[in-house]
mmCIF file with all atom_site columns, C-alpha atoms in Angstrom:
data_model
loop_
_atom_site.group_PDB
_atom_site.id
_atom_site.type_symbol
_atom_site.label_atom_id
_atom_site.label_alt_id
_atom_site.label_comp_id
_atom_site.label_asym_id
_atom_site.label_entity_id
_atom_site.label_seq_id
_atom_site.pdbx_PDB_ins_code
_atom_site.Cartn_x
_atom_site.Cartn_y
_atom_site.Cartn_z
_atom_site.occupancy
_atom_site.B_iso_or_equiv
_atom_site.pdbx_formal_charge
_atom_site.auth_seq_id
_atom_site.auth_comp_id
_atom_site.auth_asym_id
_atom_site.auth_atom_id
_atom_site.pdbx_PDB_model_num
ATOM 1   C CA . GLU A 1 1   ? 102.452 92.841 -40.507 1.00 0.00 ? 259 GLU A CA 1
ATOM 2   C CA . VAL A 1 2   ? 103.020 88.846 -39.705 1.00 0.00 ? 260 VAL A CA 1
ATOM 3   C CA . GLN A 1 3   ? 106.422 88.179 -41.362 1.00 0.00 ? 261 GLN A CA 1
ATOM 4   C CA . LEU A 1 4   ? 109.352 86.022 -41.623 1.00 0.00 ? 262 LEU A CA 1
ATOM 5   C CA . VAL A 1 5   ? 112.838 87.763 -42.474 1.00 0.00 ? 263 VAL A CA 1
ATOM 6   C CA . GLN A 1 6   ? 115.310 85.091 -43.631 1.00 0.00 ? 264 GLN A CA 1
ATOM 7   C CA . SER A 1 7   ? 119.077 85.967 -43.854 1.00 0.00 ? 265 SER A CA 1
ATOM 8   C CA . GLY A 1 8   ? 120.869 86.916 -46.808 1.00 0.00 ? 266 GLY A CA 1
ATOM 9   C CA . ALA A 1 9   ? 122.550 85.502 -49.784 1.00 0.00 ? 267 ALA A CA 1
ATOM 10  C CA . GLU A 1 10  ? 125.734 82.983 -48.790 1.00 0.00 ? 268 GLU A CA 1
ATOM 11  C CA . VAL A 1 11  ? 129.212 82.064 -51.065 1.00 0.00 ? 269 VAL A CA 1
ATOM 12  C CA . LYS A 1 12  ? 130.947 79.229 -49.314 1.00 0.00 ? 270 LYS A CA 1
ATOM 13  C CA . LYS A 1 13  ? 132.961 77.497 -50.714 1.00 0.00 ? 271 LYS A CA 1
ATOM 14  C CA . PRO A 1 14  ? 132.798 72.911 -50.069 1.00 0.00 ? 272 PRO A CA 1
ATOM 15  C CA . GLY A 1 15  ? 133.473 71.532 -46.603 1.00 0.00 ? 273 GLY A CA 1
ATOM 16  C CA . GLU A 1 16  ? 132.826 75.440 -44.956 1.00 0.00 ? 274 GLU A CA 1
ATOM 17  C CA . SER A 1 17  ? 130.048 75.219 -42.595 1.00 0.00 ? 275 SER A CA 1
ATOM 18  C CA . LEU A 1 18  ? 126.960 77.927 -42.811 1.00 0.00 ? 276 LEU A CA 1
ATOM 19  C CA . LYS A 1 19  ? 124.403 78.657 -40.427 1.00 0.00 ? 277 LYS A CA 1
ATOM 20  C CA . ILE A 1 20  ? 121.284 80.876 -41.949 1.00 0.00 ? 278 ILE A CA 1
ATOM 21  C CA . SER A 1 21  ? 117.997 82.134 -40.115 1.00 0.00 ? 279 SER A CA 1
ATOM 22  C CA . CYS A 1 22  ? 114.561 83.089 -40.314 1.00 0.00 ? 280 CYS A CA 1
ATOM 23  C CA . THR A 1 23  ? 113.404 85.653 -37.849 1.00 0.00 ? 281 THR A CA 1
ATOM 24  C CA . GLY A 1 24  ? 110.194 85.667 -37.734 1.00 0.00 ? 282 GLY A CA 1
ATOM 25  C CA . SER A 1 25  ? 107.532 88.676 -36.391 1.00 0.00 ? 283 SER A CA 1
ATOM 26  C CA . GLY A 1 26  ? 103.323 89.936 -35.655 1.00 0.00 ? 284 GLY A CA 1
ATOM 27  C CA . TYR A 1 27  ? 102.583 87.335 -34.698 1.00 0.00 ? 285 TYR A CA 1
ATOM 28  C CA . SER A 1 28  ? 102.951 84.584 -31.536 1.00 0.00 ? 286 SER A CA 1
ATOM 29  C CA . PHE A 1 29  ? 106.653 83.067 -33.206 1.00 0.00 ? 287 PHE A CA 1
ATOM 30  C CA . THR A 1 30  ? 106.387 79.579 -30.394 1.00 0.00 ? 288 THR A CA 1
ATOM 31  C CA . THR A 1 31  ? 102.888 79.099 -31.549 1.00 0.00 ? 289 THR A CA 1
ATOM 32  C CA . TYR A 1 32  ? 103.211 77.730 -34.590 1.00 0.00 ? 290 TYR A CA 1
ATOM 33  C CA . TRP A 1 33  ? 105.504 75.334 -37.205 1.00 0.00 ? 291 TRP A CA 1
ATOM 34  C CA . ILE A 1 34  ? 108.652 76.971 -38.925 1.00 0.00 ? 292 ILE A CA 1
ATOM 35  C CA . THR A 1 35  ? 109.190 74.787 -42.028 1.00 0.00 ? 293 THR A CA 1
ATOM 36  C CA . TRP A 1 36  ? 113.192 74.916 -44.198 1.00 0.00 ? 294 TRP A CA 1
ATOM 37  C CA . VAL A 1 37  ? 112.150 74.156 -47.704 1.00 0.00 ? 295 VAL A CA 1
ATOM 38  C CA . ARG A 1 38  ? 114.657 73.733 -50.969 1.00 0.00 ? 296 ARG A CA 1
ATOM 39  C CA . GLN A 1 39  ? 114.301 74.847 -54.105 1.00 0.00 ? 297 GLN A CA 1
ATOM 40  C CA . MET A 1 40  ? 117.638 74.345 -56.348 1.00 0.00 ? 298 MET A CA 1
ATOM 41  C CA . PRO A 1 41  ? 118.221 76.143 -59.288 1.00 0.00 ? 299 PRO A CA 1
ATOM 42  C CA . GLY A 1 42  ? 115.257 75.310 -62.065 1.00 0.00 ? 300 GLY A CA 1
ATOM 43  C CA . LYS A 1 43  ? 113.814 72.703 -59.928 1.00 0.00 ? 301 LYS A CA 1
ATOM 44  C CA . GLY A 1 44  ? 110.764 72.070 -57.656 1.00 0.00 ? 302 GLY A CA 1
ATOM 45  C CA . LEU A 1 45  ? 109.958 72.643 -53.815 1.00 0.00 ? 303 LEU A CA 1
ATOM 46  C CA . GLU A 1 46  ? 111.343 70.018 -51.438 1.00 0.00 ? 304 GLU A CA 1
ATOM 47  C CA . TRP A 1 47  ? 110.687 69.440 -48.193 1.00 0.00 ? 305 TRP A CA 1
ATOM 48  C CA . MET A 1 48  ? 113.407 69.484 -45.314 1.00 0.00 ? 306 MET A CA 1
ATOM 49  C CA . GLY A 1 49  ? 112.401 69.513 -42.241 1.00 0.00 ? 307 GLY A CA 1
ATOM 50  C CA . ILE A 1 50  ? 110.088 71.634 -39.587 1.00 0.00 ? 308 ILE A CA 1
ATOM 51  C CA . ILE A 1 51  ? 110.972 72.960 -36.082 1.00 0.00 ? 309 ILE A CA 1
ATOM 52  C CA . TYR A 1 52  ? 108.038 73.723 -33.176 1.00 0.00 ? 310 TYR A CA 1
ATOM 53  C CA . PRO A 1 53  ? 109.657 76.604 -31.847 1.00 0.00 ? 311 PRO A CA 1
ATOM 54  C CA . GLY A 1 54  ? 108.068 75.966 -28.292 1.00 0.00 ? 312 GLY A CA 1
ATOM 55  C CA . ASP A 1 55  ? 109.959 72.931 -27.376 1.00 0.00 ? 313 ASP A CA 1
ATOM 56  C CA . SER A 1 56  ? 112.199 73.007 -30.430 1.00 0.00 ? 314 SER A CA 1
ATOM 57  C CA . ASP A 1 57  ? 110.487 69.088 -31.275 1.00 0.00 ? 315 ASP A CA 1
ATOM 58  C CA . THR A 1 58  ? 111.953 68.160 -35.170 1.00 0.00 ? 316 THR A CA 1
ATOM 59  C CA . ARG A 1 59  ? 111.351 67.048 -37.693 1.00 0.00 ? 317 ARG A CA 1
ATOM 60  C CA . TYR A 1 60  ? 113.464 65.887 -40.910 1.00 0.00 ? 318 TYR A CA 1
ATOM 61  C CA . SER A 1 61  ? 112.518 64.559 -43.983 1.00 0.00 ? 319 SER A CA 1
ATOM 62  C CA . PRO A 1 62  ? 114.768 61.262 -44.481 1.00 0.00 ? 320 PRO A CA 1
ATOM 63  C CA . SER A 1 63  ? 116.384 63.102 -47.472 1.00 0.00 ? 321 SER A CA 1
ATOM 64  C CA . PHE A 1 64  ? 117.871 65.782 -45.205 1.00 0.00 ? 322 PHE A CA 1
ATOM 65  C CA . GLN A 1 65  ? 118.275 63.766 -41.772 1.00 0.00 ? 323 GLN A CA 1
ATOM 66  C CA . GLY A 1 66  ? 121.931 64.085 -41.253 1.00 0.00 ? 324 GLY A CA 1
ATOM 67  C CA . GLN A 1 67  ? 122.939 66.157 -43.922 1.00 0.00 ? 325 GLN A CA 1
ATOM 68  C CA . VAL A 1 68  ? 121.318 69.436 -41.888 1.00 0.00 ? 326 VAL A CA 1
ATOM 69  C CA . THR A 1 69  ? 120.445 70.622 -38.505 1.00 0.00 ? 327 THR A CA 1
ATOM 70  C CA . ILE A 1 70  ? 117.566 72.992 -37.990 1.00 0.00 ? 328 ILE A CA 1
ATOM 71  C CA . SER A 1 71  ? 117.281 74.808 -34.611 1.00 0.00 ? 329 SER A CA 1
ATOM 72  C CA . VAL A 1 72  ? 115.387 77.693 -32.832 1.00 0.00 ? 330 VAL A CA 1
ATOM 73  C CA . ASP A 1 73  ? 116.425 80.144 -30.775 1.00 0.00 ? 331 ASP A CA 1
ATOM 74  C CA . LYS A 1 74  ? 112.961 81.533 -29.639 1.00 0.00 ? 332 LYS A CA 1
ATOM 75  C CA . SER A 1 75  ? 114.544 84.215 -27.244 1.00 0.00 ? 333 SER A CA 1
ATOM 76  C CA . ILE A 1 76  ? 114.803 86.491 -30.293 1.00 0.00 ? 334 ILE A CA 1
ATOM 77  C CA . ASN A 1 77  ? 112.216 84.443 -32.739 1.00 0.00 ? 335 ASN A CA 1
ATOM 78  C CA . THR A 1 78  ? 114.728 82.570 -35.168 1.00 0.00 ? 336 THR A CA 1
ATOM 79  C CA . ALA A 1 79  ? 114.855 79.752 -36.582 1.00 0.00 ? 337 ALA A CA 1
ATOM 80  C CA . TYR A 1 80  ? 117.776 78.452 -38.217 1.00 0.00 ? 338 TYR A CA 1
ATOM 81  C CA . LEU A 1 81  ? 119.257 75.824 -40.547 1.00 0.00 ? 339 LEU A CA 1
ATOM 82  C CA . GLN A 1 82  ? 122.949 74.614 -40.667 1.00 0.00 ? 340 GLN A CA 1
ATOM 83  C CA . TRP A 1 83  ? 125.806 72.753 -42.537 1.00 0.00 ? 341 TRP A CA 1
ATOM 84  C CA . SER A 1 84  ? 128.737 71.451 -40.633 1.00 0.00 ? 342 SER A CA 1
ATOM 85  C CA . SER A 1 85  ? 130.002 71.156 -44.646 1.00 0.00 ? 343 SER A CA 1
ATOM 86  C CA . LEU A 1 86  ? 128.985 72.486 -47.100 1.00 0.00 ? 344 LEU A CA 1
ATOM 87  C CA . LYS A 1 87  ? 128.633 70.404 -50.859 1.00 0.00 ? 345 LYS A CA 1
ATOM 88  C CA . ALA A 1 88  ? 128.566 71.969 -54.174 1.00 0.00 ? 346 ALA A CA 1
ATOM 89  C CA . SER A 1 89  ? 125.191 69.696 -54.544 1.00 0.00 ? 347 SER A CA 1
ATOM 90  C CA . ASP A 1 90  ? 123.764 72.429 -51.647 1.00 0.00 ? 348 ASP A CA 1
ATOM 91  C CA . SER A 1 91  ? 123.694 75.240 -53.498 1.00 0.00 ? 349 SER A CA 1
ATOM 92  C CA . ALA A 1 92  ? 120.170 76.552 -54.002 1.00 0.00 ? 350 ALA A CA 1
ATOM 93  C CA . MET A 1 93  ? 117.366 78.706 -53.109 1.00 0.00 ? 351 MET A CA 1
ATOM 94  C CA . TYR A 1 94  ? 116.042 78.145 -49.283 1.00 0.00 ? 352 TYR A CA 1
ATOM 95  C CA . TYR A 1 95  ? 112.676 78.950 -47.909 1.00 0.00 ? 353 TYR A CA 1
ATOM 96  C CA . CYS A 1 96  ? 111.368 78.857 -44.247 1.00 0.00 ? 354 CYS A CA 1
ATOM 97  C CA . ALA A 1 97  ? 108.089 78.803 -44.128 1.00 0.00 ? 355 ALA A CA 1
ATOM 98  C CA . ARG A 1 98  ? 104.969 79.086 -40.755 1.00 0.00 ? 356 ARG A CA 1
ATOM 99  C CA . GLU A 1 99  ? 103.047 76.545 -41.025 1.00 0.00 ? 357 GLU A CA 1
ATOM 100 C CA . TYR A 1 100 ? 99.260  76.688 -39.304 1.00 0.00 ? 358 TYR A CA 1
ATOM 101 C CA . GLY A 1 101 ? 96.198  75.263 -38.387 1.00 0.00 ? 359 GLY A CA 1
ATOM 102 C CA . PRO A 1 102 ? 95.339  73.801 -41.870 1.00 0.00 ? 360 PRO A CA 1
ATOM 103 C CA . ASP A 1 103 ? 99.071  72.306 -41.971 1.00 0.00 ? 361 ASP A CA 1
ATOM 104 C CA . ALA A 1 104 ? 99.307  74.961 -44.893 1.00 0.00 ? 362 ALA A CA 1
ATOM 105 C CA . PHE A 1 105 ? 102.454 76.974 -45.188 1.00 0.00 ? 363 PHE A CA 1
ATOM 106 C CA . ASP A 1 106 ? 100.755 80.365 -45.231 1.00 0.00 ? 364 ASP A CA 1
ATOM 107 C CA . ILE A 1 107 ? 103.999 82.685 -44.422 1.00 0.00 ? 365 ILE A CA 1
ATOM 108 C CA . TRP A 1 108 ? 106.867 82.611 -46.150 1.00 0.00 ? 366 TRP A CA 1
ATOM 109 C CA . GLY A 1 109 ? 110.263 84.552 -45.950 1.00 0.00 ? 367 GLY A CA 1
ATOM 110 C CA . GLN A 1 110 ? 112.186 85.997 -48.887 1.00 0.00 ? 368 GLN A CA 1
ATOM 111 C CA . GLY A 1 111 ? 114.567 82.990 -49.631 1.00 0.00 ? 369 GLY A CA 1
ATOM 112 C CA . THR A 1 112 ? 118.291 82.854 -48.695 1.00 0.00 ? 370 THR A CA 1
ATOM 113 C CA . MET A 1 113 ? 120.324 82.073 -51.634 1.00 0.00 ? 371 MET A CA 1
ATOM 114 C CA . VAL A 1 114 ? 123.340 79.528 -50.846 1.00 0.00 ? 372 VAL A CA 1
ATOM 115 C CA . THR A 1 115 ? 126.216 79.809 -53.436 1.00 0.00 ? 373 THR A CA 1
ATOM 116 C CA . VAL A 1 116 ? 128.939 76.475 -52.772 1.00 0.00 ? 374 VAL A CA 1
ATOM 117 C CA . SER A 1 117 ? 132.010 76.330 -55.584 1.00 0.00 ? 375 SER A CA 1
ATOM 118 C CA . SER A 1 118 ? 135.667 76.532 -55.064 1.00 0.00 ? 376 SER A CA 1
ATOM 119 C CA . ASP B 2 1   ? 106.804 58.700 -47.805 1.00 0.00 ? 146 ASP B CA 1
ATOM 120 C CA . ILE B 2 2   ? 103.717 59.697 -50.088 1.00 0.00 ? 147 ILE B CA 1
ATOM 121 C CA . GLN B 2 3   ? 104.524 60.602 -53.843 1.00 0.00 ? 148 GLN B CA 1
ATOM 122 C CA . MET B 2 4   ? 102.597 63.695 -54.979 1.00 0.00 ? 149 MET B CA 1
ATOM 123 C CA . THR B 2 5   ? 102.587 63.248 -58.939 1.00 0.00 ? 150 THR B CA 1
ATOM 124 C CA . GLN B 2 6   ? 101.122 66.486 -60.602 1.00 0.00 ? 151 GLN B CA 1
ATOM 125 C CA . SER B 2 7   ? 100.387 66.950 -64.319 1.00 0.00 ? 152 SER B CA 1
ATOM 126 C CA . PRO B 2 8   ? 100.850 68.257 -66.601 1.00 0.00 ? 153 PRO B CA 1
ATOM 127 C CA . SER B 2 9   ? 104.230 69.492 -66.213 1.00 0.00 ? 154 SER B CA 1
ATOM 128 C CA . SER B 2 10  ? 103.757 72.458 -68.397 1.00 0.00 ? 155 SER B CA 1
ATOM 129 C CA . LEU B 2 11  ? 101.136 73.874 -70.012 1.00 0.00 ? 156 LEU B CA 1
ATOM 130 C CA . SER B 2 12  ? 100.381 76.581 -72.992 1.00 0.00 ? 157 SER B CA 1
ATOM 131 C CA . ALA B 2 13  ? 97.301  79.049 -72.243 1.00 0.00 ? 158 ALA B CA 1
ATOM 132 C CA . SER B 2 14  ? 95.380  81.821 -73.059 1.00 0.00 ? 159 SER B CA 1
ATOM 133 C CA . VAL B 2 15  ? 94.555  85.131 -70.970 1.00 0.00 ? 160 VAL B CA 1
ATOM 134 C CA . GLY B 2 16  ? 90.600  83.867 -70.436 1.00 0.00 ? 161 GLY B CA 1
ATOM 135 C CA . ASP B 2 17  ? 90.812  79.935 -70.686 1.00 0.00 ? 162 ASP B CA 1
ATOM 136 C CA . ARG B 2 18  ? 90.128  77.476 -68.376 1.00 0.00 ? 163 ARG B CA 1
ATOM 137 C CA . VAL B 2 19  ? 93.266  76.537 -66.764 1.00 0.00 ? 164 VAL B CA 1
ATOM 138 C CA . THR B 2 20  ? 92.640  72.892 -64.905 1.00 0.00 ? 165 THR B CA 1
ATOM 139 C CA . ILE B 2 21  ? 95.614  71.293 -62.912 1.00 0.00 ? 166 ILE B CA 1
ATOM 140 C CA . THR B 2 22  ? 95.947  67.740 -61.262 1.00 0.00 ? 167 THR B CA 1
ATOM 141 C CA . CYS B 2 23  ? 97.648  66.113 -58.536 1.00 0.00 ? 168 CYS B CA 1
ATOM 142 C CA . ARG B 2 24  ? 97.639  62.566 -57.249 1.00 0.00 ? 169 ARG B CA 1
ATOM 143 C CA . ALA B 2 25  ? 98.427  60.854 -54.112 1.00 0.00 ? 170 ALA B CA 1
ATOM 144 C CA . SER B 2 26  ? 100.546 57.554 -53.902 1.00 0.00 ? 171 SER B CA 1
ATOM 145 C CA . GLN B 2 27  ? 98.062  56.997 -50.585 1.00 0.00 ? 172 GLN B CA 1
ATOM 146 C CA . SER B 2 28  ? 94.872  58.662 -49.318 1.00 0.00 ? 173 SER B CA 1
ATOM 147 C CA . ILE B 2 29  ? 95.521  61.953 -47.861 1.00 0.00 ? 174 ILE B CA 1
ATOM 148 C CA . SER B 2 30  ? 92.062  63.032 -47.006 1.00 0.00 ? 175 SER B CA 1
ATOM 149 C CA . SER B 2 31  ? 91.534  66.577 -47.601 1.00 0.00 ? 176 SER B CA 1
ATOM 150 C CA . TYR B 2 32  ? 95.288  67.684 -46.610 1.00 0.00 ? 177 TYR B CA 1
ATOM 151 C CA . LEU B 2 33  ? 96.580  69.386 -49.712 1.00 0.00 ? 178 LEU B CA 1
ATOM 152 C CA . ASN B 2 34  ? 97.595  72.132 -50.564 1.00 0.00 ? 179 ASN B CA 1
ATOM 153 C CA . TRP B 2 35  ? 98.144  74.318 -53.663 1.00 0.00 ? 180 TRP B CA 1
ATOM 154 C CA . TYR B 2 36  ? 101.064 77.216 -54.025 1.00 0.00 ? 181 TYR B CA 1
ATOM 155 C CA . GLN B 2 37  ? 101.686 79.418 -56.665 1.00 0.00 ? 182 GLN B CA 1
ATOM 156 C CA . GLN B 2 38  ? 105.301 80.409 -57.607 1.00 0.00 ? 183 GLN B CA 1
ATOM 157 C CA . LYS B 2 39  ? 106.581 83.292 -59.930 1.00 0.00 ? 184 LYS B CA 1
ATOM 158 C CA . PRO B 2 40  ? 109.907 83.350 -61.101 1.00 0.00 ? 185 PRO B CA 1
ATOM 159 C CA . GLY B 2 41  ? 112.493 85.117 -58.348 1.00 0.00 ? 186 GLY B CA 1
ATOM 160 C CA . LYS B 2 42  ? 109.707 85.210 -55.261 1.00 0.00 ? 187 LYS B CA 1
ATOM 161 C CA . ALA B 2 43  ? 108.793 82.917 -53.227 1.00 0.00 ? 188 ALA B CA 1
ATOM 162 C CA . PRO B 2 44  ? 105.672 80.683 -52.880 1.00 0.00 ? 189 PRO B CA 1
ATOM 163 C CA . LYS B 2 45  ? 102.117 82.009 -52.209 1.00 0.00 ? 190 LYS B CA 1
ATOM 164 C CA . LEU B 2 46  ? 99.585  80.037 -50.848 1.00 0.00 ? 191 LEU B CA 1
ATOM 165 C CA . LEU B 2 47  ? 96.539  79.956 -52.359 1.00 0.00 ? 192 LEU B CA 1
ATOM 166 C CA . ILE B 2 48  ? 94.354  77.125 -51.758 1.00 0.00 ? 193 ILE B CA 1
ATOM 167 C CA . TYR B 2 49  ? 94.283  74.907 -48.217 1.00 0.00 ? 194 TYR B CA 1
ATOM 168 C CA . ALA B 2 50  ? 92.533  71.644 -47.128 1.00 0.00 ? 195 ALA B CA 1
ATOM 169 C CA . ALA B 2 51  ? 91.914  71.175 -50.753 1.00 0.00 ? 196 ALA B CA 1
ATOM 170 C CA . SER B 2 52  ? 89.012  73.195 -51.536 1.00 0.00 ? 197 SER B CA 1
ATOM 171 C CA . SER B 2 53  ? 89.781  76.375 -48.667 1.00 0.00 ? 198 SER B CA 1
ATOM 172 C CA . LEU B 2 54  ? 90.401  80.084 -50.884 1.00 0.00 ? 199 LEU B CA 1
ATOM 173 C CA . GLN B 2 55  ? 93.254  81.681 -48.549 1.00 0.00 ? 200 GLN B CA 1
ATOM 174 C CA . THR B 2 56  ? 92.860  85.214 -47.694 1.00 0.00 ? 201 THR B CA 1
ATOM 175 C CA . GLY B 2 57  ? 92.999  87.838 -50.563 1.00 0.00 ? 202 GLY B CA 1
ATOM 176 C CA . VAL B 2 58  ? 93.288  84.910 -53.269 1.00 0.00 ? 203 VAL B CA 1
ATOM 177 C CA . PRO B 2 59  ? 91.558  86.251 -56.548 1.00 0.00 ? 204 PRO B CA 1
ATOM 178 C CA . SER B 2 60  ? 88.228  83.670 -56.630 1.00 0.00 ? 205 SER B CA 1
ATOM 179 C CA . ARG B 2 61  ? 89.191  82.181 -59.943 1.00 0.00 ? 206 ARG B CA 1
ATOM 180 C CA . PHE B 2 62  ? 90.867  80.192 -58.233 1.00 0.00 ? 207 PHE B CA 1
ATOM 181 C CA . SER B 2 63  ? 89.379  76.778 -56.741 1.00 0.00 ? 208 SER B CA 1
ATOM 182 C CA . GLY B 2 64  ? 89.972  72.892 -55.958 1.00 0.00 ? 209 GLY B CA 1
ATOM 183 C CA . SER B 2 65  ? 88.506  70.220 -55.322 1.00 0.00 ? 210 SER B CA 1
ATOM 184 C CA . GLY B 2 66  ? 89.135  66.491 -54.719 1.00 0.00 ? 211 GLY B CA 1
ATOM 185 C CA . SER B 2 67  ? 89.408  64.361 -51.538 1.00 0.00 ? 212 SER B CA 1
ATOM 186 C CA . GLY B 2 68  ? 91.481  60.884 -51.015 1.00 0.00 ? 213 GLY B CA 1
ATOM 187 C CA . THR B 2 69  ? 94.104  61.037 -54.048 1.00 0.00 ? 214 THR B CA 1
ATOM 188 C CA . ASP B 2 70  ? 92.789  62.681 -56.657 1.00 0.00 ? 215 ASP B CA 1
ATOM 189 C CA . PHE B 2 71  ? 93.272  66.796 -57.080 1.00 0.00 ? 216 PHE B CA 1
ATOM 190 C CA . THR B 2 72  ? 92.488  69.480 -58.533 1.00 0.00 ? 217 THR B CA 1
ATOM 191 C CA . LEU B 2 73  ? 93.031  73.243 -59.204 1.00 0.00 ? 218 LEU B CA 1
ATOM 192 C CA . THR B 2 74  ? 91.064  75.049 -61.926 1.00 0.00 ? 219 THR B CA 1
ATOM 193 C CA . ILE B 2 75  ? 91.380  79.090 -62.841 1.00 0.00 ? 220 ILE B CA 1
ATOM 194 C CA . SER B 2 76  ? 88.417  79.928 -64.189 1.00 0.00 ? 221 SER B CA 1
ATOM 195 C CA . SER B 2 77  ? 89.593  82.985 -66.774 1.00 0.00 ? 222 SER B CA 1
ATOM 196 C CA . LEU B 2 78  ? 93.293  83.394 -66.867 1.00 0.00 ? 223 LEU B CA 1
ATOM 197 C CA . GLN B 2 79  ? 94.795  86.386 -65.949 1.00 0.00 ? 224 GLN B CA 1
ATOM 198 C CA . LEU B 2 80  ? 98.381  87.807 -67.374 1.00 0.00 ? 225 LEU B CA 1
ATOM 199 C CA . GLU B 2 81  ? 99.301  87.589 -63.162 1.00 0.00 ? 226 GLU B CA 1
ATOM 200 C CA . ASP B 2 82  ? 98.477  83.799 -63.597 1.00 0.00 ? 227 ASP B CA 1
ATOM 201 C CA . PHE B 2 83  ? 101.305 83.079 -65.665 1.00 0.00 ? 228 PHE B CA 1
ATOM 202 C CA . ALA B 2 84  ? 103.565 80.917 -63.313 1.00 0.00 ? 229 ALA B CA 1
ATOM 203 C CA . SER B 2 85  ? 104.783 77.764 -61.844 1.00 0.00 ? 230 SER B CA 1
ATOM 204 C CA . TYR B 2 86  ? 102.475 75.582 -59.364 1.00 0.00 ? 231 TYR B CA 1
ATOM 205 C CA . TYR B 2 87  ? 102.641 73.234 -56.638 1.00 0.00 ? 232 TYR B CA 1
ATOM 206 C CA . CYS B 2 88  ? 100.386 70.802 -54.954 1.00 0.00 ? 233 CYS B CA 1
ATOM 207 C CA . HIS B 2 89  ? 101.828 69.954 -51.419 1.00 0.00 ? 234 HIS B CA 1
ATOM 208 C CA . GLN B 2 90  ? 100.250 66.967 -49.148 1.00 0.00 ? 235 GLN B CA 1
ATOM 209 C CA . SER B 2 91  ? 100.304 67.663 -45.580 1.00 0.00 ? 236 SER B CA 1
ATOM 210 C CA . TYR B 2 92  ? 99.062  64.653 -44.019 1.00 0.00 ? 237 TYR B CA 1
ATOM 211 C CA . SER B 2 93  ? 102.208 63.122 -42.985 1.00 0.00 ? 238 SER B CA 1
ATOM 212 C CA . ASN B 2 94  ? 105.787 63.433 -42.524 1.00 0.00 ? 239 ASN B CA 1
ATOM 213 C CA . PRO B 2 95  ? 107.990 63.639 -44.438 1.00 0.00 ? 240 PRO B CA 1
ATOM 214 C CA . ARG B 2 96  ? 105.993 66.616 -45.847 1.00 0.00 ? 241 ARG B CA 1
ATOM 215 C CA . THR B 2 97  ? 105.791 66.369 -50.065 1.00 0.00 ? 242 THR B CA 1
ATOM 216 C CA . PHE B 2 98  ? 105.496 68.656 -53.046 1.00 0.00 ? 243 PHE B CA 1
ATOM 217 C CA . GLY B 2 99  ? 104.228 68.179 -56.303 1.00 0.00 ? 244 GLY B CA 1
ATOM 218 C CA . GLY B 2 100 ? 106.997 68.215 -59.337 1.00 0.00 ? 245 GLY B CA 1
ATOM 219 C CA . GLY B 2 101 ? 104.605 71.387 -60.231 1.00 0.00 ? 246 GLY B CA 1
ATOM 220 C CA . THR B 2 102 ? 103.080 72.775 -63.406 1.00 0.00 ? 247 THR B CA 1
ATOM 221 C CA . LYS B 2 103 ? 104.209 75.804 -65.175 1.00 0.00 ? 248 LYS B CA 1
ATOM 222 C CA . VAL B 2 104 ? 101.580 77.664 -66.969 1.00 0.00 ? 249 VAL B CA 1
ATOM 223 C CA . GLU B 2 105 ? 103.261 79.824 -69.729 1.00 0.00 ? 250 GLU B CA 1
ATOM 224 C CA . ILE B 2 106 ? 101.202 82.747 -72.012 1.00 0.00 ? 251 ILE B CA 1
ATOM 225 C CA . LYS B 2 107 ? 100.302 80.917 -75.684 1.00 0.00 ? 252 LYS B CA 1
#
């Protein structure tokens, strides 16, 4: 079965760092882009950026450039989204998804809820 | 950035109704337009890719049309399981962008 499995929910304090993960299985992980999408509570979907596991080529939305880092460890079929200093406004659900041929996101992870509160 | 404008932002409909949701791009995106369905507490699900192609396993009551800047998602006969939020998404250029969403509620 083709799937993406994300790491569990996180509760952090402002200023702390965080790295969440997205592990692919059931397909050739290195040959499909992996994207990250934010969904704030009660709001819509926001595209954050995308990475190609084969060569780590990464593109960011201008809205998120410099705010997060997207990386990958292809040896363990895992993509990451990380923050160096969290803010309360980073509280949201974060999804990873696979982008396939027609440039659509066909497989999604289950989401990782991040809560940042003092 | 390409802006995606969806309308309406919400609608109320009954089971069996024909429902149409529109999405307009701020510039031409050819057919690089996808539609997703999201139910509360769940990840989005791909319904339509490349403007009009039905994703495998998606019921045929869903259809998509359009090219350039104007696109439509149609549900031919609304079913109970279709009450959800729907998002359009352009994959023509980076940054990828989503429409604001349409919430389909029970009348």
